[in-house]
Each structure stands twice: as structure tokens, then as C-alpha cells.
Amino acid sequence: MVPSGQLIAMEEIKRRAWQDLTFGLLDGWWRFSDSYRTDHALADKALWLKVLTDTGYGEIEFIGDGGVTADQSLSSVLIIAKGPKEVTSSPGVWVIAADANGTAEKIATELTRRNQRVIFANDEAAIEGVSDQKSAMIPTALEPTKRESWRSLLENLPTDIPLRGIVHLMALDGHGTTASVQQMTKDVTRGTSTALALTQGIADANAIPNDGVWFVTRGAQTLEQDSINRTSGELAGATLWGFGKVMALEAPHLQPRMIDLDPDPNADSDSSVVNELLFSDVESYIAFREDARYTARMIRFGSDSARLDLPDESEWCISPNVPDNSSATFQVKSQPRNSIQSGEVRIAVDAAGLNFADLLISLGAVENSKEIGREMYGRVLEVAEDVEGISIGQSVVGMGFGSFAPEMTTPAALVSPVPSGHTSTDLATLPTNFVTAELAFELTKLKAGERVLIHSGAGGVGFAAIQMALNAGAEVFATASSPKHAYLSSLGVKHIFNSRTTEFGGEILKTTGGEGVDVLLNSLTGEGFVEANLSCLSTGGRMVEIAKRDIWSEEQMTEYRPDVEYFILDLDAIKSDDPVRAGASLSRVISQLSSGELTPIPHSVWPLSEMHAAMQIMRDARHTGKVVFRMPPLVRGNIRENRTILVTGGMGGLGCAVAQWLADHGAGTIVLNGRRDPDSDANEVIQNLRDSGIDVRVEVADITDFAAVDALLAKIDADMPPLGGVVHCVGVLSDGAIENQTWKRFEKVLWPKVLGAWHLHQATRTKDLELFVLFSSVTGVVGNPGQSNHAAANAFLDQLAAHRRALGLPGQSIAWGAWSGIGEAEEQRQRVEQ
Ligand SMILES: NC(=O)c1ccc[n+]([C@@H]2O[C@H](COP(=O)([O-])OP(=O)(O)OC[C@H]3O[C@@H](n4cnc5c(N)ncnc54)[C@H](OP(=O)(O)O)[C@@H]3O)[C@@H](O)[C@H]2O)c1
């Protein structure tokens, strides 16, 4: 039982003759040998109380013992008790393969405090500040990449107490998620080569730790899509999750388990990790994030949230269903293409921002409004005859209604051409939030030196308003829920308050010496919030209300605070009634973006098909910045023809199949990369594609030769349509049981996948890609005996894809099973048959 764990037991507490007669025939009924039960198998209530109290349990309750009499049959009692805060664990030895940054040291110190002896091993084994636990902590220097070193350490462990566990923390020594490719090489080498040597040393020494082998990583798993621009954590550690899964199949007696620590080392709780080590349960894949413990689950596709099945043709839109039990659900609704009206344009939507209004409409909280999707970035498909200044093919941002669709029509006045140099999802963050903020400050005439309070500062309008207010020279006060306060500070906000209670009113008055703020941008609703706002708004102050419901009318405000200039800003109404006013504001925003005064809103990107999940994130207020939907490239029937798609490993079995598939789906230019010239099979595919009018280029370059890859990307920039996608198909196998593996063979398998993908990730980060697909394998997810290196490489790819999505970049990892007919698996099958 973990410290403070809850015991729930159903027990018989009365002795009854019929039970002795029935169960008395079984040996086990009489085979008890503890000091509490001296003459009978069952303990009565008094005895249970004594046992539980003796062992440190408290808050003991017996439920259902009232009516039990000797003659009542089969009545049991429920015992509930809370475990002791401190649990003394049976003593044992722990071998710690230590990191250099102090995490291992903290864990080791905590282990020694809990009655454990620690062999603290690393290259130098220097530990500071543990002098008082010297006897319990034995620093040992070794060569962690050498199996002989580990063998010798494990063969010379103390023999007076058992070996309880081996904990590998060397994957924590990394350079973070912005590591250069050279640093990533070091990081993966440090984590994976030491894990390999350690596992081999354990096998050589025939060591069997009672509580298993643990691989501890930090931020090597991406748990939430809403972690924006995370730069902490060591993605290199993801390899160990694949490695450990193979180890679990090859050496189950070693009970490999993985713990992924919070990406931020400051969020660590040493006791959580130590509790996990000392009181392990059935879970093998564990992650800690702040105070929460997560365990991995494989779930059936579509069973967690209804993923929308988006048709390939373009005459549809996503529409909310009538809310059920106040939860929002959506459907794909057919929407025949109407001819455009005077003053309108038709746009192919590439990316669309999600706004709080969309959520409210979906929940049925806004009357007379059904259409969701109020902004987008896309390309102009059609222009009405009377429209000037916008032409077909132009890239634009715009506002309107119904942008969660492959195409939308909207008044040309609500659309603005965009400058180059920004990604499609960056641009999709702009219209609604910046125009709202811009119009709000236009109404209030915010001036330099004035104080402005911006509620929900970590949201989309908040971010836009903070930038604009700071640019205007105002002193910014902002609110957000407390986990988002650090983010607000990073935006340059000095005065930050909690948005969940009304205490900000009094606190702001105090901070401003009783004067309050001059301008207030409100989006918070709830009992007492308007009053709290008005309590800190200065005499003659200006307030803009952008909330959609439970807001005060102008009359109410005049009655309560006649001195306040009060504006209700309803952007949807302005878009409908006065599109020129809304559009003029959008043009001003875009020109400030072009001049560098404004930057797009940090955002997470979601495929449109995951609308349910994204809406839920917004509903729970777990997002920071903006949520943007990306239109799947195939929704309009095709990949964009005027883009180049790079296929690495493109001359291999699957690479050629991918090239054919891309061509079938509209790709115009395909670059096939490989280490050598195409063989006859690949040449045949290439020739057929060229004959059908596809521009296929063959570029020979080793994907781990980064200068050569940079030259290849430069060539695409110079001579071909802009890069629109990457499909990373390289792969090399070098199978063998972990015991027989070598680091050289690991490198052969790891680097093309891991470093190839990492380099492409970094080299294309600022390009507007619509695809970044990594060919991974099911071995990285469930393991496969003999493929520890392959599993390690693919587990990395899976996390890189998730990491990219968290950064707002496209990223998919496909964990293929074995293909038949083509590719490496087929060749292996044929070799085996031969
Ligand atoms: N086939 C399957 O059933 C299956 C199952 C699961 C996952 N996958 C994954 O799908 C991808 C493609 O598999 P496949 O069966 O098509 O394999 P494949 O026929 O062996 O093709 C892989 C290609 O990658 C190239 N390559 C290897 N290292 C490279 C490097 N450093 N630089 C440039 N090119 C390099 C290889 O070129 P060389 O000829 O020069 O080595 C080869 O053309 C791999 O990532 C694989 O792990 C395949």
C-alpha cells in the first residue's frame, strides 16, 4: 500500500460453526501462522482494529456490522481504513544509473531516507550533500556504456540484503527539445547506449531485481496537445520506451518499467517517484505531470471521442447537433455549393481558428445562431464580378460564418490579402481576436500611460489585446487561471490576477493606490464579476464588454455607474451589419502584422476531424492562446499540385508505393531521396509517374549527412515549387536479441530514422508544410523480440510527431504492421522462406 493509501476490505468477522464445517475440510482454513490469529481463521472486529492500529492505519470504519448475528448467514462487513503517511519499506539495494543534473541524487537521497541502500553509479559518481547518509549511499564510478562495467558492479553488490531495483536516469542528461542534430546525437547516445550496456550487464551478471528495472525519462512523452511551445524535456528519452517494450518481451523477469517525469524539473516530486519504485503496481508506462500520475492505455480508434469522418469531396460543413445533456456534438452536413452573390468571394479554407463563440453556439447558449467557424486562412477560388482588389489564387485571411468547411463564401469586405513569411495556422489565429481587440481599443481610445485591465489574458483576444495595449504604451493588468500566470509574465504583463474569483477587484484597487484602471476589456461572466470590474474601474473609466451572455445592458450600467462609458462589442453583429467597418479593422491588423508590430497568437493545431476533442479542451479552459483547425490536405480531393513533396527512403519498397499514392492524390512534384541510384523496380515506378506528367526528381543523399540534406532542401527552394510535405520512409534493420546487440548496430538502425527526422523537423520548421509523415512501426508501440533498436527508433518517431503537433506543426506517425508483397518485411519473409 502506498503511503496514505486507502484500504477497502470485505471480511467475515463472526465465527460460525457452519463455516468451520464447510471450509474446515480445506487445509488452508487452518493454515494461519500469524501472531494475531491464535485459534481461528477469522479475525473479529476488535482484532481487526488492533491489527490496523498496530500497522499505522487510521480513520478505520466498519460498515454493515450492526445487524450481524450468529445465525445470519453470509453477512460480511466492509472495512475502510486509511494507510499510514509513512510506510517503512522492506530494506533492499537500489542501483541508480545516475544523471548529471541532480534528479538521481534527489531520488537516491529519498530512497536512503526510506530504509534503502543505494549504489549511485555514473561516470564520476560525485555526490554532494549526502554525507550524513554515507553508509546508505555508495557512490561508484564506472564506464556506463560498457556492459563489463555494469556486470562487475552487479556481481559485487552487498549480499546481506536483496537487490530490489535498478533505475536508469541517464536519458535525463540532454539538451532539450531545441537540441541541434549534433546535440540530439549525443543525447540519444547517452540515454540509449547506457541502457543497452546496463541491460546486457544485468544479463551477464544474472541479476534479478525484485522490483524491476526502471527507465526514467523527462518529457519524452507528449501527453497533451495543448502544451504550446514547450522547450523543456528530453525527447531523446523516447527511444527508451521502445527499447523497454522489447526488453519486456525478451526478459520479462526484469520487469522493465518506464516513468516519464514532468518536462519541467521544478515540477518534480521526489517522493512520487520513490513511491512508484517502492510500491509499484501493475502499471509499466507511467508519466508524472505536475501532481498528476498518468498511465498509458491503448484505445480503440474512435472510442475516446467521436472523430469526424470527413468526405473527400468539398460540399459539406461541420455543424453542431442539438446539445444533449449540455455537451456539444457535431456532424458533417452536406452543403451544396451555391453560386456566389454580388460582393462575395469563395475561399478554399486551409486553416480555421476556433473561438469561444463557436463553443457557446455548439452548446446552444447563443440564440438564433447555428453556424460555427468565424475566421479562416485560405486561397481565393472565385470572385464576384463587382469585387475589386482580390483575385483568384490569392492567399487571404478573412471572417465570416461557416469556416469549418472545405470552402466558404463571405463578403469580400471581410477578407484581406496576407504578407508572406507566416504559416497558414499562424495567419488563421488573427482575424477574430485581433479585430475584437483592435475595435475595443478604437472604441475606448486607449492612450499611452493609461491603465488597462484585460481579462482572460492567456486566451486569444487576451493575447491580441495585451500586444496592442503594450504597443500603445499602456500599463497592462491581466487575469488568467493560476497555471497560466507564468505565460502571462512571458508576454510582458506585470500585474497578474486570478480570473476564477472576484478578488481581482480589490487587489487591483490596492495595486493602483485606490485609483483603479482607465480601460477594461471584459470577457468574464458569473456572479459578482461585473461588480468586481466596476469596483476597480476609475471614475469616468471606459469598459468594453465582449462576453456573449449574462452581460449588463447599457441601461443597467447607466443606472449603476453613470460615469462609465460602456460599449457592448458584438463582432458577429458588426460583420453582418457593417462588414466594411470589420474589414477595415482587419486590414489595419494585417498591416501591423506586416510591419512587425504584431505577432500571431501561439496556438495548438488540430485536424478538423478532431473537433470534439479540441472543443472539450476549450470548454475545460485547458488551452493557452488559440486552437486552430487544419483542413486535411485531401479534403479538397487533392494534395496541392503546386507544392513539392519530399519522400526520404523514397526508392525503397514503401517509398515507391508512397510516390505512386501521392501522384494518385494530385501531387505535382515529388522528390525521391535515397542513398543510392534507383534499382530497376524503382526506375519502373519513376518512369511510369513521369509518363503520367508528374515531375519526379531523384536526389541521392544519405539522410544522416546533414549538409547534403540542407543542400537538397536548398535545391527544392531554388528550383522547385515550395516544399509542401515530407514523408520520412527511411529504415534499416539489424535485428538481434538485446544480449547479442552492439551499439554500432543500434546506430545503424537509429540514426537514419531518429536524426534524419530530427534534422528535417528543424530544417523545415519555418516552412508552411501540410504533411510531415513519419513511417514508424508497431514494434515501437508494443515491442517485438529481436528488434530493440528498431523499436527504439520508431518510439522516437512517434513522440516527435506528437511533439510537432503540440508545437502547432503538422505531424503524423504511422506505426505500420508488416506489409506484404513489397518492402523490407516482405524481403525478410522471403529470406526466411529460402
Ligand atoms: N515494410 C514493412 O512491412 C514495414 C513495417 C513497419 C514499418 N515500416 C517502415 O516503413 C519504412 C519503409 O520501409 P520499407 O519496407 O520500404 O523499407 P526498405 O525497402 O528497406 O526501404 C527503406 C529505404 O530507406 C533507405 N535508407 C536507409 N537509410 C538511409 C539513409 N541513411 N539515407 C537515405 N536513405 C536511406 C534505404 O536505402 P538503401 O537501399 O540505401 O538502404 C531504402 O531505400 C521504414 O521506415 C520501415 O521501418 C515498414
mmCIF file of N, CA and C and ligand atoms in Angstrom, residues 648-655 673-676 701-704 728-733 748 751-753 775-778 790 794 797 814-820 822-827, ligand 1:
data_model
loop_
_atom_site.group_PDB
_atom_site.id
_atom_site.type_symbol
_atom_site.label_atom_id
_atom_site.label_comp_id
_atom_site.label_asym_id
_atom_site.label_seq_id
_atom_site.Cartn_x
_atom_site.Cartn_y
_atom_site.Cartn_z
ATOM 1 N N THR A 648 11.744 10.631 -48.213
ATOM 2 C CA THR A 648 13.065 10.072 -47.905
ATOM 3 C C THR A 648 12.952 8.553 -47.918
ATOM 4 N N GLY A 649 14.014 7.879 -48.253
ATOM 5 C CA GLY A 649 13.918 6.418 -48.421
ATOM 6 C C GLY A 649 12.953 6.111 -49.552
ATOM 7 N N GLY A 650 12.856 7.058 -50.474
ATOM 8 C CA GLY A 650 11.814 7.014 -51.496
ATOM 9 C C GLY A 650 12.039 5.992 -52.580
ATOM 10 N N MET A 651 13.238 5.394 -52.596
ATOM 11 C CA MET A 651 13.477 4.369 -53.618
ATOM 12 C C MET A 651 13.279 2.971 -53.047
ATOM 13 N N GLY A 652 12.897 2.908 -51.755
ATOM 14 C CA GLY A 652 12.626 1.599 -51.148
ATOM 15 C C GLY A 652 11.230 1.124 -51.511
ATOM 16 N N GLY A 653 10.863 -0.053 -50.987
ATOM 17 C CA GLY A 653 9.579 -0.652 -51.345
ATOM 18 C C GLY A 653 8.402 0.261 -51.038
ATOM 19 N N LEU A 654 8.320 0.706 -49.767
ATOM 20 C CA LEU A 654 7.181 1.537 -49.400
ATOM 21 C C LEU A 654 7.299 2.938 -49.986
ATOM 22 N N GLY A 655 8.549 3.411 -50.109
ATOM 23 C CA GLY A 655 8.778 4.751 -50.666
ATOM 24 C C GLY A 655 8.166 4.870 -52.052
ATOM 25 N N ASN A 673 14.237 10.534 -52.362
ATOM 26 C CA ASN A 673 15.616 10.538 -51.850
ATOM 27 C C ASN A 673 16.015 9.134 -51.421
ATOM 28 N N GLY A 674 17.267 8.801 -51.626
ATOM 29 C CA GLY A 674 17.781 7.520 -51.147
ATOM 30 C C GLY A 674 19.297 7.591 -51.138
ATOM 31 N N ARG A 675 19.908 6.526 -50.637
ATOM 32 C CA ARG A 675 21.379 6.546 -50.553
ATOM 33 C C ARG A 675 22.039 6.143 -51.864
ATOM 34 N N ARG A 676 21.273 5.482 -52.724
ATOM 35 C CA ARG A 676 21.885 5.033 -53.991
ATOM 36 C C ARG A 676 20.888 5.235 -55.135
ATOM 37 N N ALA A 701 21.196 11.182 -51.513
ATOM 38 C CA ALA A 701 21.871 11.791 -50.358
ATOM 39 C C ALA A 701 21.593 10.904 -49.149
ATOM 40 N N ASP A 702 22.637 10.692 -48.359
ATOM 41 C CA ASP A 702 22.420 9.963 -47.111
ATOM 42 C C ASP A 702 21.704 10.923 -46.158
ATOM 43 N N ILE A 703 20.591 10.495 -45.612
ATOM 44 C CA ILE A 703 19.762 11.391 -44.800
ATOM 45 C C ILE A 703 20.476 11.784 -43.503
ATOM 46 N N THR A 704 21.521 11.053 -43.150
ATOM 47 C CA THR A 704 22.289 11.436 -41.952
ATOM 48 C C THR A 704 23.480 12.340 -42.305
ATOM 49 N N HIS A 728 8.835 10.630 -44.333
ATOM 50 C CA HIS A 728 10.146 10.081 -43.932
ATOM 51 C C HIS A 728 10.034 8.564 -43.890
ATOM 52 N N CYS A 729 10.573 7.921 -44.927
ATOM 53 C CA CYS A 729 10.379 6.467 -45.105
ATOM 54 C C CYS A 729 11.652 5.666 -44.926
ATOM 55 N N VAL A 730 12.743 6.323 -44.512
ATOM 56 C CA VAL A 730 13.986 5.545 -44.432
ATOM 57 C C VAL A 730 13.873 4.487 -43.349
ATOM 58 N N GLY A 731 14.626 3.454 -43.497
ATOM 59 C CA GLY A 731 14.639 2.418 -42.478
ATOM 60 C C GLY A 731 15.736 1.413 -42.781
ATOM 61 N N VAL A 732 16.394 0.976 -41.720
ATOM 62 C CA VAL A 732 17.418 -0.069 -41.839
ATOM 63 C C VAL A 732 17.182 -1.012 -40.669
ATOM 64 N N LEU A 733 17.297 -2.300 -40.908
ATOM 65 C CA LEU A 733 17.121 -3.260 -39.812
ATOM 66 C C LEU A 733 18.456 -3.900 -39.447
ATOM 67 N N LYS A 748 23.328 2.087 -36.536
ATOM 68 C CA LYS A 748 22.945 1.837 -37.930
ATOM 69 C C LYS A 748 21.422 1.966 -38.098
ATOM 70 N N TRP A 751 20.078 6.066 -36.413
ATOM 71 C CA TRP A 751 20.367 7.406 -36.959
ATOM 72 C C TRP A 751 19.527 7.791 -38.183
ATOM 73 N N PRO A 752 19.359 6.882 -39.188
ATOM 74 C CA PRO A 752 18.548 7.329 -40.336
ATOM 75 C C PRO A 752 17.150 7.773 -39.907
ATOM 76 N N LYS A 753 16.555 7.027 -38.995
ATOM 77 C CA LYS A 753 15.193 7.391 -38.573
ATOM 78 C C LYS A 753 15.224 8.598 -37.639
ATOM 79 N N PHE A 775 7.285 7.348 -41.093
ATOM 80 C CA PHE A 775 6.959 5.920 -41.189
ATOM 81 C C PHE A 775 7.591 5.191 -40.018
ATOM 82 N N SER A 776 6.716 4.761 -39.127
ATOM 83 C CA SER A 776 7.146 4.110 -37.903
ATOM 84 C C SER A 776 6.631 2.677 -37.943
ATOM 85 N N SER A 777 6.785 1.993 -36.837
ATOM 86 C CA SER A 777 6.405 0.581 -36.848
ATOM 87 C C SER A 777 5.696 0.218 -35.555
ATOM 88 N N VAL A 778 4.855 -0.775 -35.648
ATOM 89 C CA VAL A 778 4.137 -1.255 -34.480
ATOM 90 C C VAL A 778 5.113 -1.765 -33.401
ATOM 91 N N HIS A 790 15.182 -1.171 -33.512
ATOM 92 C CA HIS A 790 14.112 -0.713 -34.401
ATOM 93 C C HIS A 790 12.976 -0.099 -33.554
ATOM 94 N N ASN A 794 11.643 3.817 -33.684
ATOM 95 C CA ASN A 794 10.256 4.147 -34.030
ATOM 96 C C ASN A 794 9.513 4.818 -32.880
ATOM 97 N N LEU A 797 10.178 8.346 -33.241
ATOM 98 C CA LEU A 797 9.399 8.986 -34.312
ATOM 99 C C LEU A 797 7.983 9.291 -33.837
ATOM 100 N N ILE A 814 2.965 6.910 -38.522
ATOM 101 C CA ILE A 814 2.140 5.742 -38.841
ATOM 102 C C ILE A 814 2.896 4.506 -38.376
ATOM 103 N N ALA A 815 2.349 3.837 -37.371
ATOM 104 C CA ALA A 815 3.003 2.636 -36.839
ATOM 105 C C ALA A 815 2.542 1.438 -37.673
ATOM 106 N N TRP A 816 3.227 1.239 -38.773
ATOM 107 C CA TRP A 816 2.819 0.163 -39.683
ATOM 108 C C TRP A 816 3.004 -1.219 -39.063
ATOM 109 N N GLY A 817 2.098 -2.099 -39.374
ATOM 110 C CA GLY A 817 2.365 -3.521 -39.173
ATOM 111 C C GLY A 817 3.158 -3.996 -40.388
ATOM 112 N N ALA A 818 3.345 -5.289 -40.518
ATOM 113 C CA ALA A 818 4.158 -5.772 -41.647
ATOM 114 C C ALA A 818 3.374 -5.688 -42.957
ATOM 115 N N TRP A 819 3.983 -5.079 -43.967
ATOM 116 C CA TRP A 819 3.389 -5.053 -45.307
ATOM 117 C C TRP A 819 3.667 -6.388 -45.984
ATOM 118 N N SER A 820 2.764 -6.795 -46.820
ATOM 119 C CA SER A 820 3.086 -7.979 -47.620
ATOM 120 C C SER A 820 3.240 -7.549 -49.074
ATOM 121 N N ILE A 822 5.529 -6.014 -50.752
ATOM 122 C CA ILE A 822 6.644 -5.090 -51.001
ATOM 123 C C ILE A 822 7.354 -4.786 -49.700
ATOM 124 N N GLY A 823 8.544 -4.171 -49.848
ATOM 125 C CA GLY A 823 9.228 -3.631 -48.681
ATOM 126 C C GLY A 823 10.066 -4.642 -47.916
ATOM 127 N N GLU A 824 10.669 -4.101 -46.867
ATOM 128 C CA GLU A 824 11.665 -4.837 -46.086
ATOM 129 C C GLU A 824 11.064 -6.086 -45.422
ATOM 130 N N ALA A 825 9.838 -5.960 -44.900
ATOM 131 C CA ALA A 825 9.231 -7.103 -44.201
ATOM 132 C C ALA A 825 9.022 -8.263 -45.171
ATOM 133 N N GLU A 826 8.626 -7.936 -46.389
ATOM 134 C CA GLU A 826 8.403 -8.966 -47.397
ATOM 135 C C GLU A 826 9.740 -9.639 -47.761
ATOM 136 N N GLU A 827 10.786 -8.795 -47.924
ATOM 137 C CA GLU A 827 12.103 -9.358 -48.249
ATOM 138 C C GLU A 827 12.573 -10.289 -47.151
HETATM 139 N N1 LIG B 1 7.792 -2.974 -44.861
HETATM 140 C C1 LIG B 1 7.069 -3.085 -43.785
HETATM 141 O O1 LIG B 1 6.274 -4.007 -43.614
HETATM 142 C C2 LIG B 1 7.176 -2.058 -42.701
HETATM 143 C C3 LIG B 1 6.534 -2.272 -41.487
HETATM 144 C C4 LIG B 1 6.632 -1.321 -40.478
HETATM 145 C C5 LIG B 1 7.347 -0.158 -40.713
HETATM 146 N N2 LIG B 1 7.983 0.029 -41.899
HETATM 147 C C6 LIG B 1 8.754 1.270 -42.086
HETATM 148 O O2 LIG B 1 8.459 1.849 -43.336
HETATM 149 C C7 LIG B 1 9.638 2.454 -43.893
HETATM 150 C C8 LIG B 1 9.910 1.904 -45.286
HETATM 151 O O3 LIG B 1 10.044 0.501 -45.198
HETATM 152 P P1 LIG B 1 10.420 -0.412 -46.427
HETATM 153 O O4 LIG B 1 9.873 -1.720 -46.158
HETATM 154 O O5 LIG B 1 10.081 0.281 -47.675
HETATM 155 O O6 LIG B 1 11.995 -0.495 -46.284
HETATM 156 P P2 LIG B 1 13.093 -0.574 -47.422
HETATM 157 O O7 LIG B 1 12.568 -1.222 -48.653
HETATM 158 O O8 LIG B 1 14.310 -1.118 -46.784
HETATM 159 O O9 LIG B 1 13.306 0.944 -47.763
HETATM 160 C C9 LIG B 1 13.942 1.820 -46.889
HETATM 161 C C10 LIG B 1 14.719 2.781 -47.711
HETATM 162 O O10 LIG B 1 15.395 3.672 -46.824
HETATM 163 C C11 LIG B 1 16.649 3.936 -47.407
HETATM 164 N N3 LIG B 1 17.603 4.409 -46.438
HETATM 165 C C12 LIG B 1 18.084 3.760 -45.364
HETATM 166 N N4 LIG B 1 18.966 4.520 -44.728
HETATM 167 C C13 LIG B 1 19.047 5.673 -45.405
HETATM 168 C C14 LIG B 1 19.802 6.838 -45.267
HETATM 169 N N5 LIG B 1 20.649 6.980 -44.260
HETATM 170 N N6 LIG B 1 19.642 7.827 -46.157
HETATM 171 C C15 LIG B 1 18.785 7.695 -47.179
HETATM 172 N N7 LIG B 1 18.057 6.604 -47.386
HETATM 173 C C16 LIG B 1 18.192 5.587 -46.514
HETATM 174 C C17 LIG B 1 17.059 2.604 -47.948
HETATM 175 O O11 LIG B 1 18.076 2.787 -48.894
HETATM 176 P P3 LIG B 1 19.262 1.723 -49.006
HETATM 177 O O12 LIG B 1 18.759 0.791 -50.030
HETATM 178 O O13 LIG B 1 20.382 2.559 -49.431
HETATM 179 O O14 LIG B 1 19.467 1.098 -47.670
HETATM 180 C C18 LIG B 1 15.759 2.103 -48.554
HETATM 181 O O15 LIG B 1 15.630 2.537 -49.888
HETATM 182 C C19 LIG B 1 10.750 2.169 -42.911
HETATM 183 O O16 LIG B 1 10.869 3.276 -42.075
HETATM 184 C C20 LIG B 1 10.232 0.982 -42.108
HETATM 185 O O17 LIG B 1 10.776 0.914 -40.821
HETATM 186 C C21 LIG B 1 7.909 -0.902 -42.898
#
